[in-house]
Tab-separated table of C-alpha atoms and ligand atoms in Angstrom:
chain	number	residue	atom	x	y	z
A	1	MET	CA	0.013	0.093	0.029
A	2	SER	CA	1.427	3.508	-0.790
A	3	ASP	CA	2.519	5.920	1.758
A	4	LYS	CA	0.498	8.644	0.319
A	5	VAL	CA	-2.906	9.392	1.604
A	6	ILE	CA	-5.537	8.548	-1.119
A	7	LEU	CA	-9.109	9.612	-1.040
A	8	HIS	CA	-11.593	7.533	-2.768
A	9	TYR	CA	-15.018	9.140	-3.533
A	10	PHE	CA	-16.794	11.074	-6.389
A	11	ASN	CA	-15.330	14.198	-8.080
A	12	GLY	CA	-17.505	16.413	-5.774
A	13	ARG	CA	-18.171	17.398	-2.297
A	14	GLY	CA	-20.740	15.148	-0.521
A	15	ARG	CA	-19.424	13.311	2.600
A	16	MET	CA	-15.735	13.675	1.457
A	17	GLU	CA	-15.618	17.504	1.690
A	18	SER	CA	-15.185	17.768	5.464
A	19	ILE	CA	-12.210	15.293	5.099
A	20	ARG	CA	-10.778	17.377	2.564
A	21	TRP	CA	-11.292	20.439	4.701
A	22	LEU	CA	-9.512	18.832	7.808
A	23	LEU	CA	-6.619	17.508	5.947
A	24	ALA	CA	-6.152	20.825	4.180
A	25	PHE	CA	-6.164	22.465	8.034
A	26	ALA	CA	-3.856	19.557	9.177
A	27	GLY	CA	-1.382	20.253	6.264
A	28	VAL	CA	-1.475	16.849	4.742
A	29	GLU	CA	-1.122	16.326	1.031
A	30	PHE	CA	-3.465	13.740	-0.661
A	31	GLU	CA	-4.527	12.497	-3.733
A	32	GLU	CA	-7.944	11.481	-5.056
A	33	ARG	CA	-9.250	8.600	-6.982
A	34	TYR	CA	-12.755	9.512	-8.357
A	35	LEU	CA	-15.402	7.000	-8.762
A	36	SER	CA	-16.704	7.891	-12.471
A	37	THR	CA	-18.364	4.522	-13.309
A	38	ARG	CA	-20.123	1.745	-11.577
A	39	GLU	CA	-16.984	-0.506	-12.482
A	40	ASP	CA	-15.019	1.730	-10.470
A	41	TYR	CA	-17.293	1.323	-7.340
A	42	GLU	CA	-17.585	-2.461	-7.969
A	43	LYS	CA	-13.924	-3.030	-8.298
A	44	LEU	CA	-13.359	-1.261	-4.621
A	45	GLN	CA	-16.189	-3.604	-3.385
A	46	SER	CA	-14.979	-6.816	-5.179
A	47	ASP	CA	-11.309	-6.185	-3.738
A	48	GLY	CA	-12.493	-5.823	-0.215
A	49	SER	CA	-11.455	-2.201	0.171
A	50	LEU	CA	-14.909	-1.265	1.475
A	51	MET	CA	-15.782	-2.554	4.796
A	52	PHE	CA	-19.441	-1.423	4.470
A	53	GLN	CA	-19.429	-1.370	0.592
A	54	GLN	CA	-19.566	2.344	0.926
A	55	VAL	CA	-17.497	5.446	0.313
A	56	PRO	CA	-15.960	7.663	1.546
A	57	MET	CA	-12.785	5.477	1.819
A	58	VAL	CA	-9.379	6.904	2.485
A	59	GLU	CA	-6.151	5.048	2.392
A	60	ILE	CA	-3.791	6.354	5.382
A	61	ASP	CA	-1.210	5.082	7.386
A	62	GLY	CA	-1.426	1.474	5.728
A	63	MET	CA	-5.201	1.206	6.441
A	64	LYS	CA	-8.348	1.687	4.380
A	65	LEU	CA	-10.498	3.730	6.478
A	66	VAL	CA	-14.304	3.970	5.917
A	67	GLN	CA	-17.050	5.691	7.895
A	68	THR	CA	-16.728	9.565	7.604
A	69	LYS	CA	-16.806	10.315	10.988
A	70	ALA	CA	-14.262	7.599	11.992
A	71	ILE	CA	-11.972	8.929	9.313
A	72	LEU	CA	-12.517	12.642	10.603
A	73	GLN	CA	-11.596	11.382	14.249
A	74	TYR	CA	-8.438	9.556	13.117
A	75	VAL	CA	-7.173	12.794	11.253
A	76	ALA	CA	-8.355	15.061	14.041
A	77	GLU	CA	-6.455	12.725	16.621
A	78	LYS	CA	-3.233	12.455	14.661
A	79	TYR	CA	-2.880	15.982	14.033
A	80	GLN	CA	-4.087	17.430	17.460
A	81	LEU	CA	-7.075	18.944	16.030
A	82	HIS	CA	-9.352	17.217	18.445
A	83	GLY	CA	-9.469	18.918	21.961
A	84	LYS	CA	-6.560	18.503	24.621
A	85	ASN	CA	-8.514	16.519	27.016
A	86	LEU	CA	-11.516	14.159	27.454
A	87	LYS	CA	-13.966	17.011	28.247
A	88	ASP	CA	-12.776	19.269	25.543
A	89	ARG	CA	-13.063	16.235	23.087
A	90	ALA	CA	-16.716	15.690	24.213
A	91	MET	CA	-17.432	19.319	23.454
A	92	VAL	CA	-15.575	19.037	20.033
A	93	ASN	CA	-17.659	15.793	19.287
A	94	MET	CA	-20.981	17.359	20.155
A	95	TYR	CA	-20.193	20.520	18.129
A	96	CYS	CA	-19.107	18.139	15.211
A	97	GLU	CA	-22.373	15.950	15.360
A	98	GLY	CA	-24.685	18.824	15.155
A	99	LEU	CA	-22.513	20.520	12.583
A	100	MET	CA	-22.645	17.160	10.601
A	101	ASP	CA	-26.510	16.845	10.990
A	102	LEU	CA	-26.944	20.226	9.561
A	103	MET	CA	-24.292	19.728	6.764
A	104	GLU	CA	-26.051	16.391	5.784
A	105	MET	CA	-29.424	18.303	5.285
A	106	ILE	CA	-27.749	20.553	2.755
A	107	MET	CA	-25.388	17.912	1.018
A	108	ILE	CA	-28.710	15.957	-0.100
A	109	LEU	CA	-30.341	18.910	-1.654
A	110	PRO	CA	-28.862	18.378	-5.207
A	111	PHE	CA	-30.620	14.941	-5.136
A	112	ILE	CA	-34.081	16.176	-4.180
A	113	PRO	CA	-36.437	16.918	-6.990
A	114	ASN	CA	-38.348	19.723	-5.101
A	115	PRO	CA	-35.843	21.178	-2.573
A	116	LYS	CA	-37.552	24.443	-1.732
A	117	PRO	CA	-39.461	23.232	1.286
A	118	LYS	CA	-36.301	21.613	2.543
A	119	VAL	CA	-34.337	24.790	1.986
A	120	ASP	CA	-36.865	26.531	4.135
A	121	ASN	CA	-36.603	23.739	6.711
A	122	ILE	CA	-32.912	24.231	6.765
A	123	GLU	CA	-33.112	28.028	7.273
A	124	SER	CA	-35.304	27.612	10.307
A	125	LYS	CA	-33.461	24.953	11.765
A	126	ALA	CA	-30.066	26.645	11.191
A	127	LYS	CA	-31.508	29.827	12.623
A	128	GLU	CA	-33.368	28.471	15.669
A	129	ARG	CA	-31.310	25.320	16.477
A	130	TYR	CA	-27.886	25.440	15.361
A	131	LEU	CA	-26.340	28.990	14.922
A	132	PRO	CA	-27.474	30.149	18.323
A	133	VAL	CA	-25.326	27.431	19.812
A	134	PHE	CA	-22.290	28.622	17.986
A	135	GLU	CA	-23.087	32.302	18.547
A	136	LYS	CA	-23.158	31.683	22.285
A	137	ALA	CA	-20.088	29.542	22.187
A	138	LEU	CA	-18.121	32.045	20.462
A	139	SER	CA	-19.110	34.995	22.824
A	140	GLY	CA	-15.626	36.232	23.933
A	141	ALA	CA	-13.854	33.180	22.535
A	142	ILE	CA	-11.690	32.913	19.619
A	143	TYR	CA	-12.245	29.117	19.064
A	144	LEU	CA	-15.120	26.733	20.009
A	145	VAL	CA	-13.105	24.739	22.419
A	146	GLY	CA	-9.998	25.651	24.289
A	147	ASP	CA	-7.136	27.833	22.880
A	148	ASN	CA	-6.530	26.178	19.634
A	149	VAL	CA	-8.300	25.296	16.255
A	150	THR	CA	-10.070	22.068	16.377
A	151	ILE	CA	-12.187	19.978	13.902
A	152	ALA	CA	-15.146	21.585	15.342
A	153	ASP	CA	-13.907	25.113	14.251
A	154	VAL	CA	-13.076	23.523	10.648
A	155	GLN	CA	-16.482	22.139	10.421
A	156	LEU	CA	-18.091	25.394	11.537
A	157	LEU	CA	-16.303	27.397	8.991
A	158	GLU	CA	-17.299	24.889	6.141
A	159	CYS	CA	-21.088	24.732	7.398
A	160	THR	CA	-21.091	28.515	7.398
A	161	LEU	CA	-19.991	28.759	3.926
A	162	MET	CA	-22.336	25.932	2.893
A	163	LEU	CA	-25.071	27.778	4.592
A	164	GLU	CA	-24.328	31.287	2.813
A	165	GLU	CA	-24.368	29.453	-0.559
A	166	LYS	CA	-27.824	28.467	-0.087
A	167	LEU	CA	-29.126	31.066	2.028
A	168	PRO	CA	-26.939	34.477	1.342
A	169	GLY	CA	-27.328	36.826	4.587
A	170	ILE	CA	-28.116	33.984	7.058
A	171	LEU	CA	-25.573	35.097	9.359
A	172	ALA	CA	-26.819	38.492	9.810
A	173	ASP	CA	-28.121	38.073	13.240
A	174	PHE	CA	-25.083	35.953	14.480
A	175	SER	CA	-22.274	38.432	14.571
A	176	ASN	CA	-20.003	36.267	16.530
A	177	VAL	CA	-20.402	33.609	14.122
A	178	LYS	CA	-19.788	35.887	11.133
A	179	SER	CA	-16.400	37.290	12.977
A	180	PHE	CA	-15.399	33.746	13.609
A	181	GLN	CA	-15.839	32.882	9.929
A	182	GLY	CA	-13.767	36.000	9.051
A	183	ARG	CA	-10.938	35.085	11.379
A	184	MET	CA	-11.051	31.321	10.106
A	185	LEU	CA	-10.767	32.544	6.347
A	186	ASN	CA	-7.795	34.594	7.291
A	187	CYS	CA	-5.726	31.276	8.172
A	188	LYS	CA	-3.314	30.306	5.770
A	189	ALA	CA	-4.920	26.822	5.464
A	190	ALA	CA	-8.332	28.162	4.459
A	191	LYS	CA	-6.925	30.675	2.230
A	192	GLU	CA	-4.918	28.015	0.516
A	193	PHE	CA	-7.854	25.705	0.274
A	194	LEU	CA	-10.411	28.263	-1.017
A	195	GLN	CA	-7.956	29.237	-3.809
A	196	PRO	CA	-8.983	28.418	-7.425
A	197	GLY	CA	-7.239	25.188	-8.405
A	198	SER	CA	-7.068	23.842	-4.650
A	199	ASN	CA	-8.560	20.206	-3.524
A	200	ARG	CA	-11.852	22.258	-2.853
A	201	LYS	CA	-14.821	20.853	-4.839
A	202	PRO	CA	-17.354	23.231	-6.345
A	203	GLN	CA	-21.084	23.260	-5.547
A	204	PRO	CA	-22.703	20.439	-6.833
A	205	ASP	CA	-23.627	20.483	-10.469
A	206	GLU	CA	-25.649	18.334	-12.860
A	207	THR	CA	-22.584	16.032	-13.800
A	208	TYR	CA	-21.881	15.140	-10.291
A	209	VAL	CA	-25.384	14.439	-9.434
A	210	LYS	CA	-25.707	12.246	-12.717
A	211	THR	CA	-22.440	10.400	-11.668
A	212	VAL	CA	-23.534	9.494	-8.180
A	213	VAL	CA	-26.970	8.443	-9.191
A	214	GLU	CA	-25.445	6.060	-11.829
A	215	VAL	CA	-22.633	4.674	-9.920
A	216	LEU	CA	-24.827	4.033	-6.689
A	217	LYS	CA	-27.795	3.163	-8.973
A	218	LEU	CA	-29.946	5.409	-6.831
A	219	THR	CA	-33.595	5.363	-7.287
A	220	PHE	CA	-35.937	8.107	-6.292
B	1	IBG	N1	-22.110	6.142	7.552
B	1	IBG	C1	-21.384	6.251	6.287
B	1	IBG	C2	-20.298	7.381	6.368
B	1	IBG	O1	-20.516	8.304	7.218
B	1	IBG	O2	-19.420	7.090	5.716
B	1	IBG	C3	-22.440	6.415	5.030
B	1	IBG	C4	-21.542	6.404	3.777
B	1	IBG	C5	-22.688	6.471	2.621
B	1	IBG	O3	-23.960	6.464	2.735
B	1	IBG	N2	-22.012	6.548	1.409
B	1	IBG	C6	-22.714	6.549	0.115
B	1	IBG	C7	-22.571	5.035	-0.232
B	1	IBG	O4	-21.534	4.527	-0.460
B	1	IBG	C8	-22.041	7.408	-0.725
B	1	IBG	S1	-21.989	9.091	-0.263
B	1	IBG	N3	-23.650	4.378	-0.637
B	1	IBG	C9	-23.527	3.132	-1.331
B	1	IBG	C10	-24.450	2.175	-0.440
B	1	IBG	O5	-24.842	1.264	-0.996
B	1	IBG	O6	-24.845	2.445	0.799
B	1	IBG	C11	-23.848	9.441	-0.677
B	1	IBG	C12	-24.016	10.859	-0.235
B	1	IBG	C13	-23.700	11.975	-1.201
B	1	IBG	C14	-24.019	13.114	-1.039
B	1	IBG	I1	-22.726	11.514	-2.990
B	1	IBG	C15	-24.662	13.475	0.185
B	1	IBG	C16	-25.009	12.469	1.107
B	1	IBG	C17	-24.581	11.003	0.866
């Protein structure tokens, strides 16, 4: 197995994008192998690379890791992005779970025929349930947990950008979150990741949706 970190997923955001963000903040270079056809996916299944026949899969340190949260946790632990003690890690995990719940609602939108009601639901959930939590946590604090950046901060940055793409202005009543976003965007890692030509994937387009539907044989 290669020494390189290799990401196996579609050429699009989906469940892999948070992993790309975290690797960028960890300063880890990686390569990608895109699933473009059903055969690409079946090959990974038949060679035993996918524990649950699902992607994302990441080759790292001689392992083939699956399950998005397990992958994120491994990278966060390895690169000290997971909080310095048990209680901090519990806080980090709670924030990350909430953020992932919200991001999952957004990442499935391109696969929904009439997304408007879902977008409305995301807007009210974001404003009433999620953003108030982060607004409060960031009152007088630079980071969500402790004195250093953690995976929770990286995911909050990713989530705020995703929200604003769908709902411009949604942060208007959340000034601490907006300031946090500005600080995070000023980090070298974020600046590089947001440069054109970086590993960041664009917003989902028709080609990405069509590929996912064909490769996974999704039916609606
Ligand atoms: N719990 C797993 C994880 O978090 O990694 C779920 C992984 C998963 O559902 N993977 C999908 C898959 O491989 C691809 S991502 N499905 C095949 C199967 O048979 O289950 C699907 C997805 C996209 C965009 I693309 C948004 C949300 C999900």
